[in-house]
Amino acid sequence: MLTAAAALSGCAPRIGAAAARVLASDPAQGLALIEAPGLPAPVLPMPRATPVGADEALTVLAASAEGRVVAPGTAQGSGVVAPLQPGAAGAPVLDRAGALAGIVARYPDAPRLVAGVAPPARFPILPGDAVAGFLRRNGIAAPGGAGESSAGAVAPAVVAVVAVTCAR
């Protein structure tokens, strides 16, 4: 499973009840590859070759305690403006064609909440081409060609990383 290294932040990750193991990490890029028993089959959407344009519509697929959350977003600079909840670090960000625009780099430790809900805010994303390069360097080929992808196809592979043993 691919996630943002910030999602781990010095913690021993768990996925559900299973302990996960970090296979590779690149703190400079902010990416980590982890494995755990019982993960769903991986789904690798086609990485986007070009940066997202200003105000381009995006979709964020995040995991929460209640399951998967699909959040609409808008590109802004090197980030996405979306109503994300805690746990969104490492969430894939797809463009309208279903290509991987990037993943959410980090989520604030103390999010701003209004009536218990996080309103839309800007979150940095790690671009799709950087994600593809990290995967390649770790022996995982990103899909090529014009393969079809969608939020519905990627969503089953989105799982929550639960950090339970942290060195703080």
PDB file of C-alpha atoms in Angstrom:
ATOM      1  CA  MET A   1       0.000   0.000   0.000  1.00  0.00           C
ATOM      2  CA  LEU A   2       1.212   3.486  -0.837  1.00  0.00           C
ATOM      3  CA  THR A   3       0.680   6.313   1.638  1.00  0.00           C
ATOM      4  CA  ALA A   4       2.079   9.662   2.649  1.00  0.00           C
ATOM      5  CA  ALA A   5       5.014   9.264   5.011  1.00  0.00           C
ATOM      6  CA  ALA A   6       3.400  11.991   7.128  1.00  0.00           C
ATOM      7  CA  ALA A   7       0.556   9.547   7.834  1.00  0.00           C
ATOM      8  CA  LEU A   8       3.068   7.377   9.698  1.00  0.00           C
ATOM      9  CA  SER A   9       4.934  10.182  11.505  1.00  0.00           C
ATOM     10  CA  GLY A  10       7.132   8.024  13.734  1.00  0.00           C
ATOM     11  CA  CYS A  11       4.401   5.501  14.478  1.00  0.00           C
ATOM     12  CA  ALA A  12       4.071   1.761  14.036  1.00  0.00           C
ATOM     13  CA  PRO A  13       1.255   1.548  11.467  1.00  0.00           C
ATOM     14  CA  ARG A  14      -1.717  -0.791  11.656  1.00  0.00           C
ATOM     15  CA  ILE A  15      -4.348  -1.523   9.054  1.00  0.00           C
ATOM     16  CA  GLY A  16      -7.466  -2.688  10.809  1.00  0.00           C
ATOM     17  CA  ALA A  17      -6.279  -5.103  13.487  1.00  0.00           C
ATOM     18  CA  ALA A  18      -3.163  -6.138  11.543  1.00  0.00           C
ATOM     19  CA  ALA A  19       0.315  -4.761  12.149  1.00  0.00           C
ATOM     20  CA  ALA A  20       1.798  -3.243   9.017  1.00  0.00           C
ATOM     21  CA  ARG A  21       5.426  -3.188   7.939  1.00  0.00           C
ATOM     22  CA  VAL A  22       7.141  -0.288   6.162  1.00  0.00           C
ATOM     23  CA  LEU A  23       8.789  -1.650   3.002  1.00  0.00           C
ATOM     24  CA  ALA A  24      10.218   1.606   1.678  1.00  0.00           C
ATOM     25  CA  SER A  25      10.137   5.231   2.664  1.00  0.00           C
ATOM     26  CA  ASP A  26      11.329   8.445   1.088  1.00  0.00           C
ATOM     27  CA  PRO A  27      11.018  11.217   3.682  1.00  0.00           C
ATOM     28  CA  ALA A  28      12.311  13.803   1.186  1.00  0.00           C
ATOM     29  CA  GLN A  29       9.369  13.083  -1.112  1.00  0.00           C
ATOM     30  CA  GLY A  30       7.020  12.240   1.729  1.00  0.00           C
ATOM     31  CA  LEU A  31       6.024   8.779   0.470  1.00  0.00           C
ATOM     32  CA  ALA A  32       5.974   5.349   2.095  1.00  0.00           C
ATOM     33  CA  LEU A  33       5.176   1.845   0.901  1.00  0.00           C
ATOM     34  CA  ILE A  34       3.742  -0.503   3.536  1.00  0.00           C
ATOM     35  CA  GLU A  35       2.354  -4.033   3.639  1.00  0.00           C
ATOM     36  CA  ALA A  36      -0.042  -5.838   5.945  1.00  0.00           C
ATOM     37  CA  PRO A  37      -2.007  -9.078   5.769  1.00  0.00           C
ATOM     38  CA  GLY A  38      -5.501  -8.858   4.345  1.00  0.00           C
ATOM     39  CA  LEU A  39      -5.084  -5.733   2.232  1.00  0.00           C
ATOM     40  CA  PRO A  40      -7.434  -5.421  -0.746  1.00  0.00           C
ATOM     41  CA  ALA A  41      -6.006  -5.948  -4.212  1.00  0.00           C
ATOM     42  CA  PRO A  42      -3.984  -2.894  -5.261  1.00  0.00           C
ATOM     43  CA  VAL A  43      -5.428  -0.535  -7.838  1.00  0.00           C
ATOM     44  CA  LEU A  44      -2.935   1.737  -9.550  1.00  0.00           C
ATOM     45  CA  PRO A  45      -4.618   4.513 -11.496  1.00  0.00           C
ATOM     46  CA  MET A  46      -2.693   5.984 -14.406  1.00  0.00           C
ATOM     47  CA  PRO A  47      -0.469   8.755 -12.996  1.00  0.00           C
ATOM     48  CA  ARG A  48      -1.121  12.136 -14.526  1.00  0.00           C
ATOM     49  CA  ALA A  49       1.893  13.321 -16.536  1.00  0.00           C
ATOM     50  CA  THR A  50       1.130  17.042 -16.243  1.00  0.00           C
ATOM     51  CA  PRO A  51       0.464  19.187 -13.187  1.00  0.00           C
ATOM     52  CA  VAL A  52      -3.143  20.038 -12.445  1.00  0.00           C
ATOM     53  CA  GLY A  53      -4.367  23.418 -13.608  1.00  0.00           C
ATOM     54  CA  ALA A  54      -5.745  26.142 -11.374  1.00  0.00           C
ATOM     55  CA  ASP A  55      -9.352  25.521 -10.346  1.00  0.00           C
ATOM     56  CA  GLU A  56      -9.378  22.086 -12.009  1.00  0.00           C
ATOM     57  CA  ALA A  57     -11.993  19.737 -10.528  1.00  0.00           C
ATOM     58  CA  LEU A  58     -10.522  16.861  -8.503  1.00  0.00           C
ATOM     59  CA  THR A  59     -11.837  13.975  -6.412  1.00  0.00           C
ATOM     60  CA  VAL A  60     -10.220  12.848  -3.154  1.00  0.00           C
ATOM     61  CA  LEU A  61     -10.765   9.259  -1.939  1.00  0.00           C
ATOM     62  CA  ALA A  62     -10.075   9.160   1.778  1.00  0.00           C
ATOM     63  CA  ALA A  63     -10.505   6.532   4.469  1.00  0.00           C
ATOM     64  CA  SER A  64     -12.323   7.332   7.688  1.00  0.00           C
ATOM     65  CA  ALA A  65     -13.528   5.411  10.722  1.00  0.00           C
ATOM     66  CA  GLU A  66     -16.873   5.019   8.947  1.00  0.00           C
ATOM     67  CA  GLY A  67     -15.349   3.704   5.696  1.00  0.00           C
ATOM     68  CA  ARG A  68     -14.376   5.452   2.489  1.00  0.00           C
ATOM     69  CA  VAL A  69     -15.174   9.084   1.802  1.00  0.00           C
ATOM     70  CA  VAL A  70     -15.332  10.648  -1.649  1.00  0.00           C
ATOM     71  CA  ALA A  71     -14.733  14.390  -1.412  1.00  0.00           C
ATOM     72  CA  PRO A  72     -14.972  16.897  -4.250  1.00  0.00           C
ATOM     73  CA  GLY A  73     -11.957  19.148  -4.552  1.00  0.00           C
ATOM     74  CA  THR A  74     -10.470  21.962  -6.583  1.00  0.00           C
ATOM     75  CA  ALA A  75      -6.831  22.362  -7.568  1.00  0.00           C
ATOM     76  CA  GLN A  76      -5.104  25.363  -6.062  1.00  0.00           C
ATOM     77  CA  GLY A  77      -1.361  25.805  -6.550  1.00  0.00           C
ATOM     78  CA  SER A  78       0.347  22.551  -5.537  1.00  0.00           C
ATOM     79  CA  GLY A  79      -2.602  21.502  -3.422  1.00  0.00           C
ATOM     80  CA  VAL A  80      -6.267  20.651  -3.320  1.00  0.00           C
ATOM     81  CA  VAL A  81      -9.085  22.522  -1.596  1.00  0.00           C
ATOM     82  CA  ALA A  82     -11.486  19.935  -0.214  1.00  0.00           C
ATOM     83  CA  PRO A  83     -13.568  19.153   2.894  1.00  0.00           C
ATOM     84  CA  LEU A  84     -11.261  16.445   4.257  1.00  0.00           C
ATOM     85  CA  GLN A  85     -11.543  14.808   7.654  1.00  0.00           C
ATOM     86  CA  PRO A  86      -8.731  13.457   9.887  1.00  0.00           C
ATOM     87  CA  GLY A  87      -7.030  10.467   8.292  1.00  0.00           C
ATOM     88  CA  ALA A  88      -6.871  11.983   4.816  1.00  0.00           C
ATOM     89  CA  ALA A  89      -3.049  11.982   4.600  1.00  0.00           C
ATOM     90  CA  GLY A  90      -2.114   9.529   1.843  1.00  0.00           C
ATOM     91  CA  ALA A  91      -5.516   9.731   0.119  1.00  0.00           C
ATOM     92  CA  PRO A  92      -5.408   9.494  -3.684  1.00  0.00           C
ATOM     93  CA  VAL A  93      -6.440  12.602  -5.625  1.00  0.00           C
ATOM     94  CA  LEU A  94      -7.923  11.894  -9.063  1.00  0.00           C
ATOM     95  CA  ASP A  95      -8.677  14.230 -11.946  1.00  0.00           C
ATOM     96  CA  ARG A  96     -11.937  14.096 -13.936  1.00  0.00           C
ATOM     97  CA  ALA A  97     -10.516  11.400 -16.232  1.00  0.00           C
ATOM     98  CA  GLY A  98      -9.618   9.196 -13.246  1.00  0.00           C
ATOM     99  CA  ALA A  99      -5.860   9.791 -13.567  1.00  0.00           C
ATOM    100  CA  LEU A 100      -3.833  10.074 -10.372  1.00  0.00           C
ATOM    101  CA  ALA A 101      -3.162  13.777  -9.864  1.00  0.00           C
ATOM    102  CA  GLY A 102      -1.348  12.991  -6.602  1.00  0.00           C
ATOM    103  CA  ILE A 103      -1.896  11.986  -3.006  1.00  0.00           C
ATOM    104  CA  VAL A 104      -2.667  14.169   0.008  1.00  0.00           C
ATOM    105  CA  ALA A 105       0.713  14.908   1.591  1.00  0.00           C
ATOM    106  CA  ARG A 106      -0.394  15.635   5.136  1.00  0.00           C
ATOM    107  CA  TYR A 107      -3.323  16.541   7.301  1.00  0.00           C
ATOM    108  CA  PRO A 108      -2.972  19.029  10.180  1.00  0.00           C
ATOM    109  CA  ASP A 109      -2.694  17.643  13.714  1.00  0.00           C
ATOM    110  CA  ALA A 110      -5.319  20.152  14.877  1.00  0.00           C
ATOM    111  CA  PRO A 111      -7.825  20.670  12.053  1.00  0.00           C
ATOM    112  CA  ARG A 112     -10.215  23.593  12.091  1.00  0.00           C
ATOM    113  CA  LEU A 113     -13.690  22.260  12.837  1.00  0.00           C
ATOM    114  CA  VAL A 114     -17.066  23.969  12.491  1.00  0.00           C
ATOM    115  CA  ALA A 115     -19.813  22.146  14.389  1.00  0.00           C
ATOM    116  CA  GLY A 116     -17.552  19.066  14.422  1.00  0.00           C
ATOM    117  CA  VAL A 117     -17.037  19.087  10.654  1.00  0.00           C
ATOM    118  CA  ALA A 118     -13.882  20.101   8.776  1.00  0.00           C
ATOM    119  CA  PRO A 119     -14.837  22.728   6.159  1.00  0.00           C
ATOM    120  CA  PRO A 120     -12.990  22.893   2.832  1.00  0.00           C
ATOM    121  CA  ALA A 121      -9.344  23.836   3.296  1.00  0.00           C
ATOM    122  CA  ARG A 122      -6.159  23.703   1.218  1.00  0.00           C
ATOM    123  CA  PHE A 123      -4.049  20.547   1.593  1.00  0.00           C
ATOM    124  CA  PRO A 124      -0.701  19.944  -0.159  1.00  0.00           C
ATOM    125  CA  ILE A 125      -0.537  17.067  -2.608  1.00  0.00           C
ATOM    126  CA  LEU A 126       2.393  15.002  -3.820  1.00  0.00           C
ATOM    127  CA  PRO A 127       2.082  15.028  -7.647  1.00  0.00           C
ATOM    128  CA  GLY A 128       1.214  11.909  -9.625  1.00  0.00           C
ATOM    129  CA  ASP A 129       4.527  11.865 -11.512  1.00  0.00           C
ATOM    130  CA  ALA A 130       6.471  11.888  -8.197  1.00  0.00           C
ATOM    131  CA  VAL A 131       4.302   9.013  -6.949  1.00  0.00           C
ATOM    132  CA  ALA A 132       4.980   7.054 -10.166  1.00  0.00           C
ATOM    133  CA  GLY A 133       8.741   7.666  -9.813  1.00  0.00           C
ATOM    134  CA  PHE A 134       8.732   6.448  -6.184  1.00  0.00           C
ATOM    135  CA  LEU A 135       6.845   3.290  -7.184  1.00  0.00           C
ATOM    136  CA  ARG A 136       9.245   2.658 -10.102  1.00  0.00           C
ATOM    137  CA  ARG A 137      12.283   3.008  -7.826  1.00  0.00           C
ATOM    138  CA  ASN A 138      10.722   0.373  -5.584  1.00  0.00           C
ATOM    139  CA  GLY A 139      10.023  -2.140  -8.358  1.00  0.00           C
ATOM    140  CA  ILE A 140       6.349  -1.324  -8.966  1.00  0.00           C
ATOM    141  CA  ALA A 141       5.432  -0.333 -12.488  1.00  0.00           C
ATOM    142  CA  ALA A 142       2.736   2.315 -12.769  1.00  0.00           C
ATOM    143  CA  PRO A 143       0.143   1.618 -15.439  1.00  0.00           C
ATOM    144  CA  GLY A 144       0.882   3.007 -18.873  1.00  0.00           C
ATOM    145  CA  GLY A 145      -1.234   3.831 -21.891  1.00  0.00           C
ATOM    146  CA  ALA A 146      -4.760   5.152 -21.770  1.00  0.00           C
ATOM    147  CA  GLY A 147      -6.149   2.727 -19.219  1.00  0.00           C
ATOM    148  CA  GLU A 148      -9.534   3.572 -17.801  1.00  0.00           C
ATOM    149  CA  SER A 149      -9.739   4.509 -14.146  1.00  0.00           C
ATOM    150  CA  SER A 150     -12.368   6.057 -11.945  1.00  0.00           C
ATOM    151  CA  ALA A 151     -13.074   6.854  -8.321  1.00  0.00           C
ATOM    152  CA  GLY A 152     -15.323   3.771  -8.220  1.00  0.00           C
ATOM    153  CA  ALA A 153     -12.505   1.509  -9.436  1.00  0.00           C
ATOM    154  CA  VAL A 154      -9.927   2.923  -7.004  1.00  0.00           C
ATOM    155  CA  ALA A 155     -12.166   3.222  -3.907  1.00  0.00           C
ATOM    156  CA  PRO A 156     -12.076  -0.479  -2.862  1.00  0.00           C
ATOM    157  CA  ALA A 157      -8.282  -0.257  -2.475  1.00  0.00           C
ATOM    158  CA  VAL A 158      -8.448   2.770  -0.131  1.00  0.00           C
ATOM    159  CA  VAL A 159      -7.957   1.683   3.486  1.00  0.00           C
ATOM    160  CA  ALA A 160      -7.228   3.537   6.710  1.00  0.00           C
ATOM    161  CA  VAL A 161      -3.756   3.434   8.196  1.00  0.00           C
ATOM    162  CA  VAL A 162      -4.131   3.492  11.975  1.00  0.00           C
ATOM    163  CA  ALA A 163      -1.019   4.466  13.912  1.00  0.00           C
ATOM    164  CA  VAL A 164      -1.145   3.076  17.440  1.00  0.00           C
ATOM    165  CA  THR A 165       2.427   3.065  18.740  1.00  0.00           C
ATOM    166  CA  CYS A 166       3.949   6.493  18.315  1.00  0.00           C
ATOM    167  CA  ALA A 167       7.226   7.958  19.505  1.00  0.00           C
ATOM    168  CA  ARG A 168       6.329  11.533  20.394  1.00  0.00           C
TER     169      ARG A 168
END
